[in-house]
Short mmCIF file of C-alpha atoms and ligand atoms in Angstrom, two decimals:
data_model
loop_
_atom_site.label_atom_id
_atom_site.label_comp_id
_atom_site.label_asym_id
_atom_site.label_seq_id
_atom_site.Cartn_x
_atom_site.Cartn_y
_atom_site.Cartn_z
CA VAL A 1 -225.95 109.67 70.17
CA THR A 2 -225.77 112.39 72.74
CA ALA A 3 -224.89 115.91 71.44
CA VAL A 4 -221.51 116.08 73.39
CA LEU A 5 -220.31 118.97 71.31
CA ALA A 6 -223.56 121.05 71.39
CA GLY A 7 -222.81 124.68 71.49
CA ARG A 8 -219.19 124.11 70.14
CA ASP A 9 -217.91 125.68 67.02
CA ALA A 10 -215.37 123.92 64.91
CA VAL A 11 -213.20 124.59 61.80
CA VAL A 12 -212.08 121.63 59.58
CA THR A 13 -209.64 122.27 56.67
CA GLY A 14 -209.81 119.88 53.66
CA ALA A 15 -213.36 118.93 54.49
CA SER A 16 -214.65 118.54 51.05
CA ARG A 17 -213.75 114.79 51.02
CA GLY A 18 -211.66 112.13 52.61
CA ILE A 19 -210.50 112.37 56.28
CA GLY A 20 -211.49 116.14 56.56
CA LEU A 21 -215.18 115.14 55.46
CA ALA A 22 -215.39 112.30 57.87
CA ILE A 23 -214.05 114.58 60.81
CA ALA A 24 -216.73 117.20 59.92
CA ARG A 25 -219.50 114.59 59.71
CA ALA A 26 -218.25 113.33 63.15
CA LEU A 27 -218.13 116.75 64.80
CA ALA A 28 -221.57 117.87 63.37
CA ARG A 29 -223.22 114.48 64.44
CA ALA A 30 -221.80 115.27 68.03
CA GLY A 31 -223.81 118.48 67.81
CA ALA A 32 -220.97 120.99 66.81
CA ARG A 33 -221.30 123.91 64.28
CA VAL A 34 -218.64 123.25 61.71
CA ALA A 35 -217.04 125.47 59.28
CA LEU A 36 -215.68 123.42 56.33
CA ILE A 37 -212.76 124.81 54.32
CA ALA A 38 -211.68 123.68 50.89
CA ARG A 39 -211.13 125.07 47.35
CA SER A 40 -213.88 123.39 45.46
CA ALA A 41 -216.92 125.54 45.93
CA GLN A 42 -219.53 123.15 44.44
CA THR A 43 -218.48 119.99 46.17
CA LEU A 44 -218.01 121.99 49.55
CA THR A 45 -221.56 123.56 49.46
CA ALA A 46 -223.13 120.05 48.64
CA ARG A 47 -221.24 118.51 51.51
CA ALA A 48 -222.01 121.22 53.83
CA ALA A 49 -225.81 121.11 52.85
CA GLU A 50 -225.76 117.30 53.86
CA LEU A 51 -224.62 118.22 57.23
CA GLY A 52 -227.60 120.55 57.79
CA GLY A 53 -228.01 124.03 59.18
CA ASN A 54 -225.00 123.82 61.49
CA ALA A 55 -222.35 123.69 58.61
CA LEU A 56 -220.76 126.61 57.02
CA PRO A 57 -218.85 126.19 53.77
CA VAL A 58 -215.87 128.40 53.56
CA VAL A 59 -214.17 128.43 50.05
CA CYS A 60 -210.46 129.18 50.48
CA ASP A 61 -207.22 128.25 48.76
CA LEU A 62 -204.98 127.64 51.80
CA THR A 63 -201.85 128.33 49.85
CA ASP A 64 -202.89 132.03 49.59
CA PRO A 65 -202.10 133.66 52.88
CA ALA A 66 -204.44 136.63 52.29
CA ALA A 67 -207.23 134.27 51.66
CA VAL A 68 -206.43 132.27 54.78
CA THR A 69 -206.59 135.55 56.83
CA ARG A 70 -209.88 136.36 55.24
CA ALA A 71 -211.43 132.98 55.78
CA ALA A 72 -210.25 133.24 59.44
CA GLN A 73 -211.88 136.57 59.97
CA GLY A 74 -215.03 135.51 58.25
CA ILE A 75 -215.28 132.42 60.49
CA THR A 76 -214.81 134.42 63.57
CA ASP A 77 -217.47 137.04 62.65
CA ALA A 78 -219.93 134.14 61.83
CA PHE A 79 -219.23 132.30 65.02
CA GLY A 80 -218.96 135.42 67.24
CA HIS A 81 -215.75 134.22 68.58
CA PRO A 82 -212.64 132.03 67.55
CA PRO A 83 -213.54 128.35 67.14
CA ASP A 84 -213.54 125.94 70.02
CA ILE A 85 -211.88 123.33 67.94
CA LEU A 86 -209.57 123.95 64.83
CA VAL A 87 -208.78 120.91 62.88
CA ASN A 88 -205.77 121.37 60.51
CA ASN A 89 -206.38 118.55 58.13
CA ALA A 90 -206.01 119.64 54.63
CA GLY A 91 -202.98 118.12 52.92
CA THR A 92 -201.40 117.10 49.63
CA PHE A 93 -199.12 114.17 48.89
CA GLY A 94 -197.10 113.72 45.59
CA PRO A 95 -194.47 111.13 46.36
CA ARG A 96 -191.23 111.22 43.95
CA PRO A 97 -187.71 110.42 44.44
CA ILE A 98 -186.01 113.54 45.42
CA GLN A 99 -184.42 114.28 41.94
CA ALA A 100 -187.92 114.27 40.73
CA ILE A 101 -189.43 116.71 43.13
CA THR A 102 -189.62 120.06 41.36
CA PRO A 103 -188.99 123.03 43.50
CA GLU A 104 -192.56 123.97 42.80
CA LEU A 105 -193.97 120.81 43.97
CA PHE A 106 -191.81 121.08 47.16
CA ALA A 107 -193.02 124.60 47.82
CA GLU A 108 -196.64 123.59 47.21
CA THR A 109 -196.45 120.62 49.63
CA VAL A 110 -194.91 122.77 52.48
CA ARG A 111 -197.48 125.54 51.68
CA VAL A 112 -200.51 123.16 52.20
CA ASN A 113 -199.14 120.93 54.83
CA LEU A 114 -197.13 123.13 56.92
CA ILE A 115 -197.67 127.00 56.26
CA ALA A 116 -201.45 126.87 56.12
CA PRO A 117 -201.89 125.25 59.62
CA PHE A 118 -199.41 127.82 60.87
CA LEU A 119 -201.49 130.64 59.28
CA LEU A 120 -204.66 129.35 60.80
CA VAL A 121 -203.15 128.97 64.29
CA HIS A 122 -201.66 132.36 63.91
CA ALA A 123 -204.90 133.99 63.04
CA PHE A 124 -206.99 132.41 65.64
CA LEU A 125 -204.49 132.03 68.59
CA PRO A 126 -204.55 135.60 70.08
CA ALA A 127 -208.59 135.41 70.52
CA MET A 128 -208.33 131.79 71.72
CA ARG A 129 -205.72 132.95 74.40
CA ALA A 130 -207.93 135.85 75.38
CA ARG A 131 -210.78 133.48 75.77
CA GLY A 132 -208.58 131.02 77.59
CA HIS A 133 -210.23 128.13 75.76
CA GLY A 134 -209.74 126.16 72.43
CA HIS A 135 -208.46 122.87 70.91
CA ILE A 136 -206.01 122.65 68.12
CA VAL A 137 -205.87 119.29 66.39
CA THR A 138 -203.28 118.66 63.88
CA ILE A 139 -203.47 115.75 61.26
CA GLY A 140 -200.07 114.45 60.87
CA SER A 141 -199.04 111.21 59.30
CA ILE A 142 -197.27 107.88 60.08
CA ALA A 143 -194.70 109.83 57.76
CA ASP A 144 -194.35 112.54 60.40
CA ARG A 145 -191.95 110.26 62.26
CA ILE A 146 -190.86 107.55 59.77
CA ALA A 147 -188.78 108.13 56.64
CA TYR A 148 -190.05 106.46 53.62
CA PRO A 149 -188.44 106.52 50.23
CA GLU A 150 -189.99 108.86 47.47
CA ASN A 151 -191.39 110.95 50.40
CA GLY A 152 -188.98 113.89 50.86
CA ALA A 153 -191.43 116.76 50.22
CA TYR A 154 -194.27 115.15 52.24
CA ALA A 155 -191.88 114.04 55.26
CA ALA A 156 -190.32 117.60 55.22
CA SER A 157 -193.85 119.05 55.69
CA LYS A 158 -195.16 116.49 58.10
CA PHE A 159 -192.11 116.31 60.17
CA GLY A 160 -192.19 120.05 60.33
CA LEU A 161 -195.91 120.01 61.26
CA ARG A 162 -195.21 117.62 64.14
CA GLY A 163 -192.49 120.11 65.23
CA LEU A 164 -195.04 122.83 65.20
CA HIS A 165 -197.67 120.74 67.23
CA GLU A 166 -194.96 119.90 69.82
CA VAL A 167 -193.98 123.46 70.43
CA MET A 168 -197.65 124.53 70.62
CA ARG A 169 -198.05 121.72 73.37
CA THR A 170 -195.19 123.36 75.30
CA GLU A 171 -196.39 126.98 74.73
CA LEU A 172 -200.08 126.20 75.41
CA ARG A 173 -200.05 124.07 78.32
CA GLY A 174 -202.10 125.51 81.29
CA THR A 175 -203.67 128.18 78.88
CA GLY A 176 -206.97 126.24 78.53
CA ILE A 177 -205.97 125.70 74.87
CA ARG A 178 -205.38 121.98 74.16
CA THR A 179 -203.39 120.51 71.30
CA THR A 180 -203.54 116.99 69.77
CA LEU A 181 -201.59 115.37 66.97
CA VAL A 182 -203.44 112.66 65.14
CA SER A 183 -201.14 110.59 62.91
CA PRO A 184 -202.86 107.97 60.70
CA GLY A 185 -201.24 105.32 58.63
CA PRO A 186 -202.35 104.74 54.98
CA THR A 187 -206.06 105.67 54.83
CA GLU A 188 -208.56 104.93 52.06
CA THR A 189 -209.18 108.36 50.45
CA ASP A 190 -208.69 110.04 46.88
CA ILE A 191 -205.26 111.29 47.99
CA TRP A 192 -204.03 107.80 46.58
CA ALA A 193 -205.74 108.55 43.17
CA SER A 194 -203.32 111.30 42.61
CA VAL A 195 -200.33 109.27 43.33
CA GLN A 196 -200.54 107.17 40.13
CA GLU A 197 -198.11 109.23 38.14
CA SER A 198 -195.56 109.16 40.85
CA GLY A 199 -192.36 107.34 41.26
CA MET A 200 -193.48 105.41 44.25
CA ARG A 201 -192.19 101.84 44.18
CA ARG A 202 -195.01 100.26 46.16
CA PHE A 203 -198.44 101.45 47.00
CA PRO A 204 -200.33 100.29 50.18
CA THR A 205 -203.07 97.94 49.25
CA ARG A 206 -206.63 98.53 50.31
CA THR A 207 -206.48 95.91 53.06
CA GLU A 208 -203.53 97.80 54.56
CA MET A 209 -205.64 100.99 54.73
CA LEU A 210 -207.66 102.58 57.59
CA HIS A 211 -211.19 103.96 56.88
CA PRO A 212 -211.30 107.91 57.10
CA GLU A 213 -214.02 107.23 59.83
CA ALA A 214 -211.54 105.73 62.16
CA VAL A 215 -209.33 108.83 61.99
CA ALA A 216 -212.50 111.01 62.63
CA ASP A 217 -213.28 108.74 65.67
CA ALA A 218 -209.82 109.48 67.11
CA VAL A 219 -210.34 113.21 66.67
CA LEU A 220 -213.77 112.91 68.36
CA TYR A 221 -212.09 111.07 71.12
CA ALA A 222 -209.53 113.81 71.79
CA VAL A 223 -211.89 116.77 71.57
CA THR A 224 -214.59 115.13 74.00
CA GLN A 225 -212.14 114.54 76.70
CA PRO A 226 -212.63 116.41 80.14
CA GLU A 227 -211.10 119.97 79.95
CA ALA A 228 -208.27 118.90 82.26
CA VAL A 229 -207.28 116.05 79.97
CA ASN A 230 -204.93 116.59 76.88
CA ILE A 231 -204.50 113.88 74.34
CA ASP A 232 -201.10 114.87 73.20
CA GLU A 233 -200.66 112.42 70.38
CA LEU A 234 -202.73 109.51 68.73
CA ARG A 235 -200.97 107.17 66.16
CA LEU A 236 -203.26 104.93 64.01
CA SER A 237 -202.57 102.02 61.89
CA ARG A 238 -204.58 99.20 60.18
CA ALA A 239 -204.54 96.22 62.60
N1 NAP B 1 -205.03 109.18 53.14
C1 NAP B 1 -204.05 108.81 53.74
O1 NAP B 1 -203.32 107.67 53.52
C2 NAP B 1 -203.34 109.80 54.87
C3 NAP B 1 -202.48 109.09 55.73
C4 NAP B 1 -201.83 109.90 56.77
C5 NAP B 1 -202.13 111.19 56.73
N2 NAP B 1 -203.13 111.70 55.80
C6 NAP B 1 -203.24 113.26 56.06
O2 NAP B 1 -204.63 113.36 56.22
C7 NAP B 1 -205.11 114.75 55.68
C8 NAP B 1 -206.25 114.48 54.63
O3 NAP B 1 -205.93 113.59 53.72
P1 NAP B 1 -206.93 112.82 52.76
O4 NAP B 1 -206.37 111.51 52.54
O5 NAP B 1 -208.29 112.99 53.25
O6 NAP B 1 -206.87 113.76 51.40
P2 NAP B 1 -207.80 114.07 50.22
O7 NAP B 1 -208.78 113.03 50.19
O8 NAP B 1 -206.97 114.29 49.02
O9 NAP B 1 -208.39 115.44 50.66
C9 NAP B 1 -207.72 116.59 50.73
C10 NAP B 1 -208.51 117.71 51.22
O10 NAP B 1 -207.68 118.77 51.25
C11 NAP B 1 -208.24 119.93 50.53
N3 NAP B 1 -207.18 120.68 50.07
C12 NAP B 1 -206.05 120.38 49.43
N4 NAP B 1 -205.27 121.30 48.88
C13 NAP B 1 -205.99 122.51 49.42
C14 NAP B 1 -205.84 123.91 49.25
N5 NAP B 1 -204.68 124.41 48.66
N6 NAP B 1 -206.65 124.77 49.92
C15 NAP B 1 -207.82 124.24 50.56
N7 NAP B 1 -208.04 122.96 50.67
C16 NAP B 1 -207.17 122.05 50.04
C17 NAP B 1 -209.13 119.31 49.57
O11 NAP B 1 -210.09 119.99 49.00
P3 NAP B 1 -210.05 120.85 47.76
O12 NAP B 1 -209.42 120.00 46.65
O13 NAP B 1 -211.51 120.98 47.22
O14 NAP B 1 -209.40 122.03 47.85
C18 NAP B 1 -209.69 118.04 50.27
O15 NAP B 1 -210.72 118.39 50.96
C19 NAP B 1 -203.85 115.32 54.88
O16 NAP B 1 -203.02 116.16 55.85
C20 NAP B 1 -203.02 114.03 54.65
O17 NAP B 1 -201.72 114.34 54.67
C21 NAP B 1 -203.56 111.03 54.98
#
Protein backbone atom coordinates (compact mmCIF):
# COMPACT_ATOMS: atom_id res chain seq x y z
CA VAL A 1 0.00 0.00 0.00
CA THR A 2 1.40 3.39 -0.97
CA ALA A 3 1.04 6.17 1.58
CA VAL A 4 -1.11 8.35 -0.67
CA LEU A 5 -2.18 10.46 2.30
CA ALA A 6 1.26 10.89 3.87
CA GLY A 7 1.56 14.37 5.37
CA ARG A 8 -2.23 14.79 5.45
CA ASP A 9 -4.12 15.43 8.69
CA ALA A 10 -7.65 14.12 9.19
CA VAL A 11 -10.42 14.34 11.77
CA VAL A 12 -12.97 11.53 12.06
CA THR A 13 -15.94 11.83 14.42
CA GLY A 14 -17.49 8.72 15.92
CA ALA A 15 -14.18 6.92 15.44
CA SER A 16 -14.39 4.61 18.47
CA ARG A 17 -16.27 1.88 16.57
CA GLY A 18 -18.28 1.00 13.47
CA ILE A 19 -17.98 3.01 10.27
CA GLY A 20 -15.93 5.81 11.89
CA LEU A 21 -13.30 3.38 13.17
CA ALA A 22 -13.09 1.74 9.73
CA ILE A 23 -12.63 5.20 8.14
CA ALA A 24 -9.94 6.17 10.69
CA ARG A 25 -8.11 2.90 10.00
CA ALA A 26 -8.28 3.37 6.23
CA LEU A 27 -7.00 6.96 6.41
CA ALA A 28 -4.19 6.00 8.82
CA ARG A 29 -3.22 3.04 6.61
CA ALA A 30 -2.97 5.47 3.70
CA GLY A 31 -0.49 7.53 5.73
CA ALA A 32 -2.65 10.27 7.25
CA ARG A 33 -2.40 11.50 10.82
CA VAL A 34 -5.88 11.05 12.29
CA ALA A 35 -7.65 12.75 15.20
CA LEU A 36 -10.36 10.38 16.46
CA ILE A 37 -13.36 11.92 18.22
CA ALA A 38 -15.84 10.08 20.47
CA ARG A 39 -17.10 10.14 24.07
CA SER A 40 -15.79 6.82 25.42
CA ALA A 41 -12.24 7.69 26.55
CA GLN A 42 -11.05 4.13 27.23
CA THR A 43 -12.20 2.63 23.94
CA LEU A 44 -11.02 5.63 21.98
CA THR A 45 -7.54 5.54 23.55
CA ALA A 46 -7.24 1.80 22.87
CA ARG A 47 -8.37 2.10 19.23
CA ALA A 48 -6.07 5.09 18.66
CA ALA A 49 -3.12 3.17 20.14
CA GLU A 50 -3.75 0.37 17.63
CA LEU A 51 -3.33 2.89 14.83
CA GLY A 52 0.14 3.81 16.11
CA GLY A 53 1.84 7.16 16.57
CA ASN A 54 -0.17 8.93 13.90
CA ALA A 55 -3.45 8.79 15.84
CA LEU A 56 -4.71 11.37 18.29
CA PRO A 57 -7.66 10.46 20.55
CA VAL A 58 -9.93 13.43 21.29
CA VAL A 59 -12.61 12.77 23.89
CA CYS A 60 -15.60 15.00 23.19
CA ASP A 61 -19.37 14.87 23.56
CA LEU A 62 -20.50 16.29 20.24
CA THR A 63 -23.85 17.37 21.73
CA ASP A 64 -21.98 19.97 23.83
CA PRO A 65 -21.21 23.00 21.63
CA ALA A 66 -18.52 24.36 23.99
CA ALA A 67 -16.79 20.95 24.01
CA VAL A 68 -16.89 20.83 20.19
CA THR A 69 -15.26 24.27 19.99
CA ARG A 70 -12.56 23.20 22.45
CA ALA A 71 -11.92 19.97 20.53
CA ALA A 72 -11.59 21.83 17.22
CA GLN A 73 -9.14 24.30 18.78
CA GLY A 74 -7.13 21.48 20.37
CA ILE A 75 -6.92 19.63 17.04
CA THR A 76 -5.86 22.78 15.17
CA ASP A 77 -3.15 23.37 17.80
CA ALA A 78 -1.94 19.75 17.59
CA PHE A 79 -1.84 19.74 13.78
CA GLY A 80 -0.54 23.31 13.49
CA HIS A 81 -3.29 24.05 10.96
CA PRO A 82 -6.91 23.03 10.26
CA PRO A 83 -7.43 19.44 9.09
CA ASP A 84 -6.89 18.51 5.44
CA ILE A 85 -9.81 16.12 5.79
CA LEU A 86 -12.83 16.40 8.11
CA VAL A 87 -15.12 13.36 8.23
CA ASN A 88 -18.41 14.09 9.98
CA ASN A 89 -19.43 10.50 10.74
CA ALA A 90 -20.72 10.29 14.34
CA GLY A 91 -24.40 9.52 14.40
CA THR A 92 -27.25 8.16 16.44
CA PHE A 93 -30.28 6.14 15.34
CA GLY A 94 -33.35 5.36 17.44
CA PRO A 95 -36.23 4.46 15.14
CA ARG A 96 -39.74 4.87 16.56
CA PRO A 97 -43.14 5.79 15.20
CA ILE A 98 -43.57 9.57 15.40
CA GLN A 99 -45.99 9.46 18.36
CA ALA A 100 -43.32 7.53 20.33
CA ILE A 101 -40.44 9.95 19.58
CA THR A 102 -39.93 12.00 22.72
CA PRO A 103 -38.95 15.62 22.19
CA GLU A 104 -35.67 14.78 23.94
CA LEU A 105 -34.90 11.89 21.53
CA PHE A 106 -35.72 14.12 18.55
CA ALA A 107 -33.46 16.90 19.84
CA GLU A 108 -30.63 14.49 20.70
CA THR A 109 -30.77 12.94 17.21
CA VAL A 110 -30.61 16.37 15.58
CA ARG A 111 -27.81 17.47 17.92
CA VAL A 112 -25.54 14.52 17.10
CA ASN A 113 -26.39 13.99 13.41
CA LEU A 114 -26.88 17.57 12.21
CA ILE A 115 -25.81 20.29 14.64
CA ALA A 116 -22.44 18.69 15.55
CA PRO A 117 -21.34 18.44 11.88
CA PHE A 118 -22.35 22.10 11.43
CA LEU A 119 -20.38 23.13 14.54
CA LEU A 120 -17.20 21.38 13.33
CA VAL A 121 -17.52 22.86 9.85
CA HIS A 122 -18.15 26.26 11.42
CA ALA A 123 -15.06 25.90 13.65
CA PHE A 124 -12.67 24.77 10.89
CA LEU A 125 -13.97 26.55 7.79
CA PRO A 126 -12.44 30.02 8.27
CA ALA A 127 -8.91 28.57 8.55
CA MET A 128 -9.60 26.07 5.74
CA ARG A 129 -10.72 28.96 3.51
CA ALA A 130 -7.66 31.04 4.45
CA ARG A 131 -5.52 28.04 3.54
CA GLY A 132 -7.45 27.42 0.31
CA HIS A 133 -7.40 23.71 0.98
CA GLY A 134 -9.48 21.02 2.67
CA HIS A 135 -12.01 18.23 2.20
CA ILE A 136 -15.25 17.91 4.16
CA VAL A 137 -16.76 14.42 4.02
CA THR A 138 -20.29 13.99 5.32
CA ILE A 139 -21.63 10.55 6.20
CA GLY A 140 -25.28 10.65 5.25
CA SER A 141 -27.48 7.59 4.84
CA ILE A 142 -29.77 5.91 2.37
CA ALA A 143 -32.35 7.62 4.61
CA ASP A 144 -31.06 11.11 3.69
CA ARG A 145 -33.27 10.85 0.57
CA ILE A 146 -35.73 8.02 1.16
CA ALA A 147 -38.51 8.10 3.75
CA TYR A 148 -38.91 4.96 5.88
CA PRO A 149 -41.56 4.40 8.54
CA GLU A 150 -40.40 4.82 12.18
CA ASN A 151 -37.60 7.09 10.95
CA GLY A 152 -38.91 10.60 11.68
CA ALA A 153 -36.07 11.87 13.87
CA TYR A 154 -33.28 10.24 11.88
CA ALA A 155 -34.74 11.32 8.51
CA ALA A 156 -35.15 14.90 9.75
CA SER A 157 -31.48 14.94 10.79
CA LYS A 158 -30.07 13.20 7.70
CA PHE A 159 -32.22 15.05 5.12
CA GLY A 160 -31.01 18.21 6.87
CA LEU A 161 -27.42 17.00 6.81
CA ARG A 162 -27.65 16.34 3.08
CA GLY A 163 -29.03 19.87 2.69
CA LEU A 164 -26.04 21.27 4.58
CA HIS A 165 -23.69 19.26 2.33
CA GLU A 166 -25.39 20.47 -0.85
CA VAL A 167 -25.19 24.10 0.24
CA MET A 168 -21.50 23.66 1.18
CA ARG A 169 -20.93 22.22 -2.29
CA THR A 170 -22.31 25.39 -3.89
CA GLU A 171 -20.53 27.79 -1.51
CA LEU A 172 -17.13 26.07 -1.60
CA ARG A 173 -16.78 25.24 -5.29
CA GLY A 174 -13.58 26.86 -6.53
CA THR A 175 -12.21 27.60 -3.04
CA GLY A 176 -9.90 24.55 -2.90
CA ILE A 177 -12.19 22.98 -0.30
CA ARG A 178 -13.87 19.84 -1.57
CA THR A 179 -17.09 18.36 -0.20
CA THR A 180 -18.37 14.79 -0.47
CA LEU A 181 -21.53 13.11 0.78
CA VAL A 182 -21.18 9.35 1.38
CA SER A 183 -24.57 7.72 1.95
CA PRO A 184 -24.55 4.06 2.94
CA GLY A 185 -27.44 1.64 3.16
CA PRO A 186 -27.68 -0.63 6.24
CA THR A 187 -24.18 -1.40 7.49
CA GLU A 188 -23.10 -4.04 10.00
CA THR A 189 -22.27 -2.03 13.15
CA ASP A 190 -23.38 -1.73 16.79
CA ILE A 191 -25.87 0.96 15.76
CA TRP A 192 -28.34 -1.90 15.19
CA ALA A 193 -27.86 -3.24 18.74
CA SER A 194 -29.43 -0.08 20.16
CA VAL A 195 -32.48 -0.53 17.97
CA GLN A 196 -33.83 -3.61 19.75
CA GLU A 197 -36.24 -1.64 21.96
CA SER A 198 -37.58 0.40 19.09
CA GLY A 199 -40.90 0.21 17.32
CA MET A 200 -39.24 -0.68 14.03
CA ARG A 201 -41.33 -3.20 12.13
CA ARG A 202 -38.58 -4.91 10.20
CA PHE A 203 -34.83 -4.94 10.73
CA PRO A 204 -32.49 -5.43 7.79
CA THR A 205 -30.82 -8.85 8.00
CA ARG A 206 -27.05 -9.34 8.07
CA THR A 207 -27.07 -10.42 4.42
CA GLU A 208 -28.64 -7.08 3.52
CA MET A 209 -25.86 -5.14 5.23
CA LEU A 210 -22.65 -3.56 3.98
CA HIS A 211 -19.40 -4.01 5.85
CA PRO A 212 -18.05 -0.80 7.47
CA GLU A 213 -14.86 -1.26 5.40
CA ALA A 214 -16.87 -0.73 2.20
CA VAL A 215 -17.96 2.70 3.45
CA ALA A 216 -14.36 3.47 4.46
CA ASP A 217 -13.20 2.51 0.93
CA ALA A 218 -15.70 4.99 -0.53
CA VAL A 219 -14.35 7.76 1.71
CA LEU A 220 -10.78 6.86 0.76
CA TYR A 221 -11.71 6.96 -2.93
CA ALA A 222 -13.18 10.46 -2.57
CA VAL A 223 -10.26 11.94 -0.63
CA THR A 224 -7.56 10.48 -2.89
CA GLN A 225 -8.84 11.97 -6.15
CA PRO A 226 -6.71 14.59 -7.90
CA GLU A 227 -7.28 18.09 -6.42
CA ALA A 228 -9.26 19.15 -9.50
CA VAL A 229 -11.84 16.39 -8.98
CA ASN A 230 -14.73 16.66 -6.51
CA ILE A 231 -16.74 13.55 -5.77
CA ASP A 232 -20.05 15.19 -4.92
CA GLU A 233 -21.93 12.15 -3.69
CA LEU A 234 -21.49 8.39 -3.32
CA ARG A 235 -24.44 6.14 -2.52
CA LEU A 236 -23.73 2.58 -1.42
CA SER A 237 -25.97 -0.43 -0.95
CA ARG A 238 -25.46 -4.16 -0.56
CA ALA A 239 -25.39 -5.87 -3.98
N1 LIG B 1 -24.83 1.34 10.43
C1 LIG B 1 -25.69 1.66 9.48
O1 LIG B 1 -26.53 0.87 9.06
C2 LIG B 1 -25.63 3.05 8.86
C3 LIG B 1 -26.27 3.25 7.62
C4 LIG B 1 -26.24 4.51 7.05
C5 LIG B 1 -25.60 5.55 7.69
N2 LIG B 1 -24.99 5.33 8.89
C6 LIG B 1 -24.34 6.47 9.52
O2 LIG B 1 -22.97 6.17 9.69
C7 LIG B 1 -22.47 6.87 10.83
C8 LIG B 1 -21.74 5.88 11.75
O3 LIG B 1 -22.68 4.90 12.17
P1 LIG B 1 -22.26 3.50 12.82
O4 LIG B 1 -23.21 2.49 12.32
O5 LIG B 1 -20.81 3.30 12.69
O6 LIG B 1 -22.64 3.81 14.36
P2 LIG B 1 -22.09 3.21 15.73
O7 LIG B 1 -21.43 1.89 15.51
O8 LIG B 1 -23.21 3.29 16.69
O9 LIG B 1 -20.97 4.29 16.14
C9 LIG B 1 -21.34 5.60 16.40
C10 LIG B 1 -20.09 6.42 16.73
O10 LIG B 1 -20.48 7.76 17.02
C11 LIG B 1 -19.98 8.12 18.30
N3 LIG B 1 -20.91 9.04 18.96
C12 LIG B 1 -22.24 8.87 19.15
N4 LIG B 1 -22.75 9.89 19.84
C13 LIG B 1 -21.73 10.75 20.09
C14 LIG B 1 -21.60 11.97 20.78
N5 LIG B 1 -22.67 12.56 21.38
N6 LIG B 1 -20.40 12.56 20.84
C15 LIG B 1 -19.31 11.98 20.28
N7 LIG B 1 -19.37 10.81 19.61
C16 LIG B 1 -20.55 10.21 19.53
C17 LIG B 1 -19.82 6.82 19.05
O11 LIG B 1 -18.83 6.89 20.04
P3 LIG B 1 -19.13 7.04 21.62
O12 LIG B 1 -20.36 6.25 21.92
O13 LIG B 1 -17.90 6.54 22.25
O14 LIG B 1 -19.31 8.49 21.84
C18 LIG B 1 -19.36 5.88 17.93
O15 LIG B 1 -17.96 6.01 17.72
C19 LIG B 1 -23.68 7.56 11.46
O16 LIG B 1 -23.76 8.89 11.02
C20 LIG B 1 -24.85 6.76 10.91
O17 LIG B 1 -26.02 7.52 10.89
C21 LIG B 1 -24.99 4.10 9.48
